[in-house]
C-alpha cells in the first residue's frame, strides 16, 4: 500500500512539473521569430479566454457515463469554489475594515509572532506545493485514480484555505489610525472596487479555469486530460507583464480604514507581488530566450508606460 502511495505521489509530482514545463515551453506564437523584430500582440491561432472557458463548460453539460467519477468531480468542484468564494469574500471584507475583524485572540507580544506566521505561510506554501514533496502532499488530497487530473483543483483548495487562515485568524491590534468618511470614503470605495475588478480581469486573461481550480474537476467530469492555457499575452498582459500581482497589491492599498495591521499586510503582500514573479520570468528567459526578451522589451514589468507626448506644432 505504501509503495502504491509513493508511486502515485511521484507520478503526480512528475505530472505537475511536466505541465508547468509545457506551459513554459509552448511556442509564443504572438512573439517575433527573430530577436531583432518587435513583439506582435495578439494571435488568431490561440483560443481566447472566453473560447477556452466556453468549450470547457459546454463539454461538462454532457459528460461521459460514470457515476462515481461524476460525483467525485462535482464534489471537488463544489468544495473548491465554495472555499474560493468564502476566502475571497473574507479577504475583501477584512481589508475593507483595516484588518480589525480577525477572530484571532493571541495576547501581545505573541500576537506579532502569530500574525507574522500567518503572513509567511501564504508564499511559503505556494512555493512548497510546486516542489516534489509538495506534489506528494497534493497527491494525498484526492483519490489515486484522479489525483493527477485534480491537481489544479486541490491546489486552489489549499490556496483558499491559506487565505481563510490569514484573514480569519488574524489578531487585531486594536489601533485605528485613520477612517475615511464623506467624499473621501466614496472615492476610496470606488478605487477599492476598481482594484478588485482589475484583479478579476487579470485572472480572466490568464485563464480563469486554471486560476480558480475549475480546470481540474471539469476535466475529470468530462474524462479528459486538462488542457492548460499558454503564456498569457493578451488583455491586461499587453499593458504590463504582471497584472495579477499588481492588481492584488492594489487591493491592499485602496482601503478606507488604516491600522498597523493593514499596513503590515499591505507591505508584506506588495513585496511578495513585486518579487515573486522574478523567478518565473527567469525561467521564461532561460527557456524562450529571444522570444521572451522581445516580449519583455515591449511590455513593462509592473508599471504601464505612458504614451509619448506629441510635440506641438509651431
mmCIF file of C-alpha atoms in Angstrom:
data_model
loop_
_atom_site.group_PDB
_atom_site.id
_atom_site.type_symbol
_atom_site.label_atom_id
_atom_site.label_comp_id
_atom_site.label_asym_id
_atom_site.label_seq_id
_atom_site.Cartn_x
_atom_site.Cartn_y
_atom_site.Cartn_z
ATOM 1 C CA UNK A 1 0.000 0.000 0.000
ATOM 2 C CA UNK A 2 2.835 2.374 0.914
ATOM 3 C CA UNK A 3 4.618 1.547 -2.309
ATOM 4 C CA UNK A 4 1.473 2.382 -4.351
ATOM 5 C CA UNK A 5 1.009 5.668 -2.488
ATOM 6 C CA UNK A 6 4.631 6.683 -3.068
ATOM 7 C CA UNK A 7 4.372 5.766 -6.735
ATOM 8 C CA UNK A 8 1.180 7.833 -7.111
ATOM 9 C CA UNK A 9 2.764 10.818 -5.343
ATOM 10 C CA UNK A 10 5.828 10.561 -7.579
ATOM 11 C CA UNK A 11 3.660 10.409 -10.714
ATOM 12 C CA UNK A 12 1.611 13.419 -9.566
ATOM 13 C CA UNK A 13 4.743 15.466 -8.920
ATOM 14 C CA UNK A 14 6.176 14.492 -12.303
ATOM 15 C CA UNK A 15 2.865 15.379 -13.956
ATOM 16 C CA UNK A 16 2.766 18.862 -12.362
ATOM 17 C CA UNK A 17 6.363 19.567 -13.354
ATOM 18 C CA UNK A 18 5.747 18.397 -16.909
ATOM 19 C CA UNK A 19 2.579 20.518 -17.075
ATOM 20 C CA UNK A 20 4.440 23.636 -15.987
ATOM 21 C CA UNK A 21 7.245 22.893 -18.414
ATOM 22 C CA UNK A 22 4.777 22.521 -21.280
ATOM 23 C CA UNK A 23 3.249 25.878 -20.439
ATOM 24 C CA UNK A 24 6.690 27.477 -20.301
ATOM 25 C CA UNK A 25 7.973 25.733 -23.414
ATOM 26 C CA UNK A 26 4.879 26.324 -25.543
ATOM 27 C CA UNK A 27 5.801 28.473 -28.537
ATOM 28 C CA UNK A 28 4.764 32.071 -28.143
ATOM 29 C CA UNK A 29 3.011 32.402 -31.469
ATOM 30 C CA UNK A 30 2.391 36.093 -30.936
ATOM 31 C CA UNK A 31 6.091 36.798 -30.473
ATOM 32 C CA UNK A 32 8.521 37.550 -33.224
ATOM 33 C CA UNK A 33 10.631 34.722 -34.541
ATOM 34 C CA UNK A 34 13.710 36.895 -34.772
ATOM 35 C CA UNK A 35 15.312 38.747 -31.852
ATOM 36 C CA UNK A 36 15.555 41.960 -33.879
ATOM 37 C CA UNK A 37 11.844 42.026 -34.738
ATOM 38 C CA UNK A 38 9.314 43.740 -32.454
ATOM 39 C CA UNK A 39 6.833 41.881 -30.295
ATOM 40 C CA UNK A 40 3.489 41.446 -32.078
ATOM 41 C CA UNK A 41 0.480 41.469 -29.775
ATOM 42 C CA UNK A 42 -2.463 39.211 -30.477
ATOM 43 C CA UNK A 43 -2.720 35.948 -32.364
ATOM 44 C CA UNK A 44 -5.655 34.381 -34.216
ATOM 45 C CA UNK A 45 -4.410 30.816 -33.640
ATOM 46 C CA UNK A 46 -4.544 30.848 -29.845
ATOM 47 C CA UNK A 47 -8.051 30.375 -28.342
ATOM 48 C CA UNK A 48 -9.295 33.347 -26.374
ATOM 49 C CA UNK A 49 -10.016 33.028 -22.629
ATOM 50 C CA UNK A 50 -13.726 33.098 -23.421
ATOM 51 C CA UNK A 51 -13.424 30.314 -26.006
ATOM 52 C CA UNK A 52 -11.451 28.092 -23.622
ATOM 53 C CA UNK A 53 -13.930 28.589 -20.795
ATOM 54 C CA UNK A 54 -16.928 28.185 -23.114
ATOM 55 C CA UNK A 55 -15.675 24.894 -24.546
ATOM 56 C CA UNK A 56 -14.892 23.567 -21.083
ATOM 57 C CA UNK A 57 -18.333 24.440 -19.726
ATOM 58 C CA UNK A 58 -20.218 23.154 -22.772
ATOM 59 C CA UNK A 59 -18.372 19.844 -22.578
ATOM 60 C CA UNK A 60 -19.401 19.496 -18.934
ATOM 61 C CA UNK A 61 -23.080 19.633 -19.863
ATOM 62 C CA UNK A 62 -22.947 16.148 -21.388
ATOM 63 C CA UNK A 63 -20.243 14.159 -19.563
ATOM 64 C CA UNK A 64 -19.460 10.527 -20.386
ATOM 65 C CA UNK A 65 -21.132 7.902 -18.185
ATOM 66 C CA UNK A 66 -19.537 7.163 -14.831
ATOM 67 C CA UNK A 67 -21.455 7.950 -11.655
ATOM 68 C CA UNK A 68 -18.521 7.700 -9.279
ATOM 69 C CA UNK A 69 -16.307 9.873 -11.449
ATOM 70 C CA UNK A 70 -19.033 12.481 -11.930
ATOM 71 C CA UNK A 71 -19.855 12.537 -8.217
ATOM 72 C CA UNK A 72 -16.183 12.905 -7.348
ATOM 73 C CA UNK A 73 -15.667 15.736 -9.829
ATOM 74 C CA UNK A 74 -18.762 17.649 -8.718
ATOM 75 C CA UNK A 75 -17.856 17.209 -5.044
ATOM 76 C CA UNK A 76 -14.347 18.594 -5.520
ATOM 77 C CA UNK A 77 -15.723 21.394 -7.666
ATOM 78 C CA UNK A 78 -18.258 22.376 -5.010
ATOM 79 C CA UNK A 79 -15.615 22.331 -2.272
ATOM 80 C CA UNK A 80 -13.120 24.268 -4.384
ATOM 81 C CA UNK A 81 -15.432 27.077 -5.472
ATOM 82 C CA UNK A 82 -17.192 27.355 -2.114
ATOM 83 C CA UNK A 83 -13.889 27.795 -0.314
ATOM 84 C CA UNK A 84 -12.670 30.151 -3.035
ATOM 85 C CA UNK A 85 -15.766 32.364 -2.729
ATOM 86 C CA UNK A 86 -15.639 32.417 1.077
ATOM 87 C CA UNK A 87 -11.898 33.143 1.123
ATOM 88 C CA UNK A 88 -12.042 35.987 -1.390
ATOM 89 C CA UNK A 89 -15.122 37.495 0.268
ATOM 90 C CA UNK A 90 -13.438 37.271 3.663
ATOM 91 C CA UNK A 91 -10.327 38.952 2.297
ATOM 92 C CA UNK A 92 -12.365 41.775 0.772
ATOM 93 C CA UNK A 93 -14.266 42.436 3.995
ATOM 94 C CA UNK A 94 -11.252 42.065 6.282
ATOM 95 C CA UNK A 95 -9.130 44.580 4.393
ATOM 96 C CA UNK A 96 -12.057 46.971 3.870
ATOM 97 C CA UNK A 97 -12.187 47.342 7.649
ATOM 98 C CA UNK A 98 -8.422 47.556 8.070
ATOM 99 C CA UNK A 99 -7.897 44.009 9.405
ATOM 100 C CA UNK A 100 -9.921 44.830 12.536
ATOM 101 C CA UNK A 101 -12.347 41.905 12.229
ATOM 102 C CA UNK A 102 -9.973 38.969 12.690
ATOM 103 C CA UNK A 103 -11.010 36.175 15.059
ATOM 104 C CA UNK A 104 -7.525 35.722 16.499
ATOM 105 C CA UNK A 105 -7.135 36.494 20.191
ATOM 106 C CA UNK A 106 -3.442 35.931 20.802
ATOM 107 C CA UNK A 107 -2.134 38.253 23.563
ATOM 108 C CA UNK A 108 0.733 40.659 22.940
ATOM 109 C CA UNK A 109 3.590 40.300 22.186
ATOM 110 C CA UNK A 110 2.852 36.802 20.913
ATOM 111 C CA UNK A 111 0.236 38.206 18.558
ATOM 112 C CA UNK A 112 3.019 39.796 16.491
ATOM 113 C CA UNK A 113 4.622 36.399 16.017
ATOM 114 C CA UNK A 114 1.293 34.717 15.263
ATOM 115 C CA UNK A 115 0.364 37.331 12.669
ATOM 116 C CA UNK A 116 3.823 37.127 11.130
ATOM 117 C CA UNK A 117 3.485 33.363 10.749
ATOM 118 C CA UNK A 118 0.083 33.822 9.103
ATOM 119 C CA UNK A 119 1.690 36.148 6.575
ATOM 120 C CA UNK A 120 4.638 33.834 5.926
ATOM 121 C CA UNK A 121 2.564 30.699 5.366
ATOM 122 C CA UNK A 122 0.945 32.197 2.280
ATOM 123 C CA UNK A 123 4.017 32.494 -0.009
ATOM 124 C CA UNK A 124 5.902 29.598 1.576
ATOM 125 C CA UNK A 125 3.128 27.075 0.989
ATOM 126 C CA UNK A 126 2.625 28.311 -2.568
ATOM 127 C CA UNK A 127 6.263 27.598 -3.328
ATOM 128 C CA UNK A 128 6.334 24.325 -1.398
ATOM 129 C CA UNK A 129 3.416 22.836 -3.331
ATOM 130 C CA UNK A 130 5.411 23.202 -6.552
ATOM 131 C CA UNK A 131 8.226 21.047 -5.192
ATOM 132 C CA UNK A 132 8.447 17.253 -5.241
ATOM 133 C CA UNK A 133 7.351 16.945 -1.626
ATOM 134 C CA UNK A 134 4.558 19.445 -2.177
ATOM 135 C CA UNK A 135 3.291 17.469 -5.141
ATOM 136 C CA UNK A 136 3.338 14.372 -2.971
ATOM 137 C CA UNK A 137 1.135 16.178 -0.454
ATOM 138 C CA UNK A 138 -1.330 17.255 -3.140
ATOM 139 C CA UNK A 139 -1.487 13.660 -4.338
ATOM 140 C CA UNK A 140 -2.919 12.656 -0.952
ATOM 141 C CA UNK A 141 -5.744 15.182 -1.166
ATOM 142 C CA UNK A 142 -7.575 13.255 -3.889
ATOM 143 C CA UNK A 143 -8.213 9.594 -4.761
ATOM 144 C CA UNK A 144 -5.325 7.875 -6.504
ATOM 145 C CA UNK A 145 -7.161 7.454 -9.802
ATOM 146 C CA UNK A 146 -7.993 11.173 -10.104
ATOM 147 C CA UNK A 147 -5.121 12.864 -8.267
ATOM 148 C CA UNK A 148 -3.295 13.968 -11.413
ATOM 149 C CA UNK A 149 -6.358 15.428 -13.087
ATOM 150 C CA UNK A 150 -7.498 17.188 -9.915
ATOM 151 C CA UNK A 151 -4.104 18.731 -9.137
ATOM 152 C CA UNK A 152 -5.175 22.261 -10.102
ATOM 153 C CA UNK A 153 -8.377 21.918 -8.087
ATOM 154 C CA UNK A 154 -6.622 20.687 -4.950
ATOM 155 C CA UNK A 155 -4.048 23.463 -5.360
ATOM 156 C CA UNK A 156 -6.849 26.051 -5.431
ATOM 157 C CA UNK A 157 -8.435 24.446 -2.378
ATOM 158 C CA UNK A 158 -5.202 24.758 -0.416
ATOM 159 C CA UNK A 159 -4.735 28.370 -1.550
ATOM 160 C CA UNK A 160 -8.264 29.236 -0.405
ATOM 161 C CA UNK A 161 -7.632 27.659 2.993
ATOM 162 C CA UNK A 162 -4.463 29.738 3.279
ATOM 163 C CA UNK A 163 -6.422 32.940 2.656
ATOM 164 C CA UNK A 164 -9.008 31.895 5.230
ATOM 165 C CA UNK A 165 -6.260 31.300 7.791
ATOM 166 C CA UNK A 166 -4.572 34.628 7.081
ATOM 167 C CA UNK A 167 -7.621 36.879 7.161
ATOM 168 C CA UNK A 168 -9.751 34.830 9.549
ATOM 169 C CA UNK A 169 -7.262 34.079 12.314
ATOM 170 C CA UNK A 170 -5.536 37.470 12.292
ATOM 171 C CA UNK A 171 -5.262 39.044 15.760
ATOM 172 C CA UNK A 172 -6.198 42.763 15.503
ATOM 173 C CA UNK A 173 -4.009 45.283 17.273
ATOM 174 C CA UNK A 174 -6.997 47.408 18.276
ATOM 175 C CA UNK A 175 -5.396 50.599 16.943
ATOM 176 C CA UNK A 176 -7.084 52.610 14.187
ATOM 177 C CA UNK A 177 -5.021 55.385 12.603
ATOM 178 C CA UNK A 178 -7.494 56.743 10.083
ATOM 179 C CA UNK A 179 -11.015 56.067 8.868
ATOM 180 C CA UNK A 180 -12.349 57.678 5.679
ATOM 181 C CA UNK A 181 -15.709 59.415 5.602
ATOM 182 C CA UNK A 182 -17.737 61.636 3.314
ATOM 183 C CA UNK A 183 -16.372 62.210 -0.183
ATOM 184 C CA UNK A 184 -13.084 60.501 0.690
ATOM 185 C CA UNK A 185 -14.954 57.321 1.619
ATOM 186 C CA UNK A 186 -16.812 57.305 -1.698
ATOM 187 C CA UNK A 187 -13.622 57.873 -3.701
ATOM 188 C CA UNK A 188 -11.677 55.187 -1.847
ATOM 189 C CA UNK A 189 -14.526 52.685 -2.158
ATOM 190 C CA UNK A 190 -14.535 53.277 -5.915
ATOM 191 C CA UNK A 191 -10.778 52.724 -6.025
ATOM 192 C CA UNK A 192 -11.126 49.542 -3.943
ATOM 193 C CA UNK A 193 -13.804 48.176 -6.266
ATOM 194 C CA UNK A 194 -11.706 49.072 -9.308
ATOM 195 C CA UNK A 195 -8.725 47.193 -7.894
ATOM 196 C CA UNK A 196 -10.806 44.052 -7.480
ATOM 197 C CA UNK A 197 -12.240 44.417 -10.969
ATOM 198 C CA UNK A 198 -8.716 44.684 -12.368
ATOM 199 C CA UNK A 199 -7.754 41.554 -10.454
ATOM 200 C CA UNK A 200 -10.763 39.697 -11.847
ATOM 201 C CA UNK A 201 -9.949 40.825 -15.390
ATOM 202 C CA UNK A 202 -6.315 39.756 -14.999
ATOM 203 C CA UNK A 203 -7.368 36.319 -13.770
ATOM 204 C CA UNK A 204 -9.729 36.027 -16.721
ATOM 205 C CA UNK A 205 -6.979 36.979 -19.175
ATOM 206 C CA UNK A 206 -4.591 34.435 -17.643
ATOM 207 C CA UNK A 207 -7.186 31.644 -17.762
ATOM 208 C CA UNK A 208 -9.885 31.725 -15.119
ATOM 209 C CA UNK A 209 -10.377 27.970 -15.400
ATOM 210 C CA UNK A 210 -6.784 27.447 -14.247
ATOM 211 C CA UNK A 211 -6.629 30.216 -11.659
ATOM 212 C CA UNK A 212 -9.890 29.182 -9.980
ATOM 213 C CA UNK A 213 -9.223 25.439 -9.972
ATOM 214 C CA UNK A 214 -12.119 24.667 -12.318
ATOM 215 C CA UNK A 215 -9.835 23.111 -14.922
ATOM 216 C CA UNK A 216 -9.179 20.029 -12.830
ATOM 217 C CA UNK A 217 -12.665 18.976 -11.818
ATOM 218 C CA UNK A 218 -14.272 19.947 -15.134
ATOM 219 C CA UNK A 219 -11.680 17.843 -16.964
ATOM 220 C CA UNK A 220 -12.358 14.907 -14.662
ATOM 221 C CA UNK A 221 -16.075 15.353 -15.235
ATOM 222 C CA UNK A 222 -15.532 15.034 -18.991
ATOM 223 C CA UNK A 223 -12.932 12.279 -18.596
ATOM 224 C CA UNK A 224 -10.284 14.253 -20.496
ATOM 225 C CA UNK A 225 -6.785 15.462 -19.766
ATOM 226 C CA UNK A 226 -6.604 19.073 -18.557
ATOM 227 C CA UNK A 227 -5.738 21.475 -21.390
ATOM 228 C CA UNK A 228 -3.634 24.205 -19.851
ATOM 229 C CA UNK A 229 -3.666 27.699 -21.359
ATOM 230 C CA UNK A 230 -0.464 29.061 -22.842
ATOM 231 C CA UNK A 231 1.519 32.012 -21.589
ATOM 232 C CA UNK A 232 -0.922 34.949 -21.400
ATOM 233 C CA UNK A 233 -0.046 37.937 -23.563
ATOM 234 C CA UNK A 234 -3.486 39.416 -24.274
ATOM 235 C CA UNK A 235 -5.813 41.680 -22.345
ATOM 236 C CA UNK A 236 -4.113 43.402 -19.433
ATOM 237 C CA UNK A 237 -0.980 41.364 -20.173
ATOM 238 C CA UNK A 238 -0.475 43.638 -23.172
ATOM 239 C CA UNK A 239 -0.022 46.577 -20.806
ATOM 240 C CA UNK A 240 2.160 45.011 -18.107
ATOM 241 C CA UNK A 241 3.635 41.552 -17.668
ATOM 242 C CA UNK A 242 2.317 41.009 -14.130
ATOM 243 C CA UNK A 243 -1.251 42.403 -13.945
ATOM 244 C CA UNK A 244 -2.459 39.789 -11.453
ATOM 245 C CA UNK A 245 0.231 40.618 -8.916
ATOM 246 C CA UNK A 246 -0.132 44.372 -9.423
ATOM 247 C CA UNK A 247 -3.923 44.295 -9.051
ATOM 248 C CA UNK A 248 -3.600 42.078 -5.978
ATOM 249 C CA UNK A 249 -1.204 44.593 -4.433
ATOM 250 C CA UNK A 250 -3.542 47.493 -5.267
ATOM 251 C CA UNK A 251 -6.348 45.884 -3.278
ATOM 252 C CA UNK A 252 -4.207 46.172 -0.143
ATOM 253 C CA UNK A 253 -3.654 49.945 -0.527
ATOM 254 C CA UNK A 254 -7.098 51.201 -1.611
ATOM 255 C CA UNK A 255 -8.864 50.610 1.700
ATOM 256 C CA UNK A 256 -10.880 53.158 3.733
ATOM 257 C CA UNK A 257 -9.559 52.115 7.162
ATOM 258 C CA UNK A 258 -5.882 52.232 8.060
ATOM 259 C CA UNK A 259 -4.387 50.397 11.012
ATOM 260 C CA UNK A 260 -0.945 48.985 11.883
ATOM 261 C CA UNK A 261 -2.369 45.610 10.856
ATOM 262 C CA UNK A 262 -3.396 46.805 7.382
ATOM 263 C CA UNK A 263 -0.021 48.460 6.833
ATOM 264 C CA UNK A 264 1.790 45.230 7.714
ATOM 265 C CA UNK A 265 -0.405 43.223 5.346
ATOM 266 C CA UNK A 266 -0.031 45.779 2.545
ATOM 267 C CA UNK A 267 3.759 45.997 2.838
ATOM 268 C CA UNK A 268 4.288 42.234 3.028
ATOM 269 C CA UNK A 269 1.913 41.259 0.228
ATOM 270 C CA UNK A 270 3.121 44.078 -2.020
ATOM 271 C CA UNK A 271 6.709 42.946 -1.582
ATOM 272 C CA UNK A 272 5.639 39.403 -2.415
ATOM 273 C CA UNK A 273 3.720 40.566 -5.506
ATOM 274 C CA UNK A 274 6.710 42.507 -6.827
ATOM 275 C CA UNK A 275 9.404 39.916 -6.098
ATOM 276 C CA UNK A 276 7.654 36.567 -6.630
ATOM 277 C CA UNK A 277 7.306 36.835 -10.444
ATOM 278 C CA UNK A 278 11.049 37.440 -10.869
ATOM 279 C CA UNK A 279 11.848 33.729 -10.552
ATOM 280 C CA UNK A 280 9.084 32.886 -13.011
ATOM 281 C CA UNK A 281 10.465 35.318 -15.546
ATOM 282 C CA UNK A 282 13.953 33.901 -15.149
ATOM 283 C CA UNK A 283 12.610 30.509 -16.184
ATOM 284 C CA UNK A 284 10.826 32.061 -19.143
ATOM 285 C CA UNK A 285 14.011 33.848 -20.169
ATOM 286 C CA UNK A 286 16.031 30.663 -19.941
ATOM 287 C CA UNK A 287 13.527 28.641 -21.978
ATOM 288 C CA UNK A 288 12.395 31.154 -24.602
ATOM 289 C CA UNK A 289 15.482 33.323 -24.957
ATOM 290 C CA UNK A 290 14.978 35.936 -27.664
ATOM 291 C CA UNK A 291 11.229 35.325 -27.834
ATOM 292 C CA UNK A 292 10.624 36.262 -24.224
ATOM 293 C CA UNK A 293 13.201 39.028 -24.489
ATOM 294 C CA UNK A 294 11.156 40.614 -27.286
ATOM 295 C CA UNK A 295 8.050 40.493 -25.104
ATOM 296 C CA UNK A 296 9.969 41.858 -22.120
ATOM 297 C CA UNK A 297 11.308 44.789 -24.129
ATOM 298 C CA UNK A 298 7.863 45.793 -25.357
ATOM 299 C CA UNK A 299 5.791 45.187 -22.213
ATOM 300 C CA UNK A 300 6.872 46.666 -18.849
ATOM 301 C CA UNK A 301 7.044 44.594 -15.687
ATOM 302 C CA UNK A 302 4.544 46.283 -13.350
ATOM 303 C CA UNK A 303 4.155 49.971 -14.255
ATOM 304 C CA UNK A 304 2.494 50.835 -17.609
ATOM 305 C CA UNK A 305 4.452 53.025 -19.965
ATOM 306 C CA UNK A 306 2.994 56.447 -20.639
ATOM 307 C CA UNK A 307 2.341 57.254 -24.303
ATOM 308 C CA UNK A 308 4.902 59.638 -25.820
ATOM 309 C CA UNK A 309 3.890 63.276 -25.719
ATOM 310 C CA UNK A 310 3.267 64.867 -29.054
ATOM 311 C CA UNK A 311 5.247 67.946 -29.853
ATOM 312 C CA UNK A 312 3.057 70.933 -30.511
ATOM 313 C CA UNK A 313 3.390 72.461 -33.969
ATOM 314 C CA UNK A 314 4.959 75.882 -34.060
#
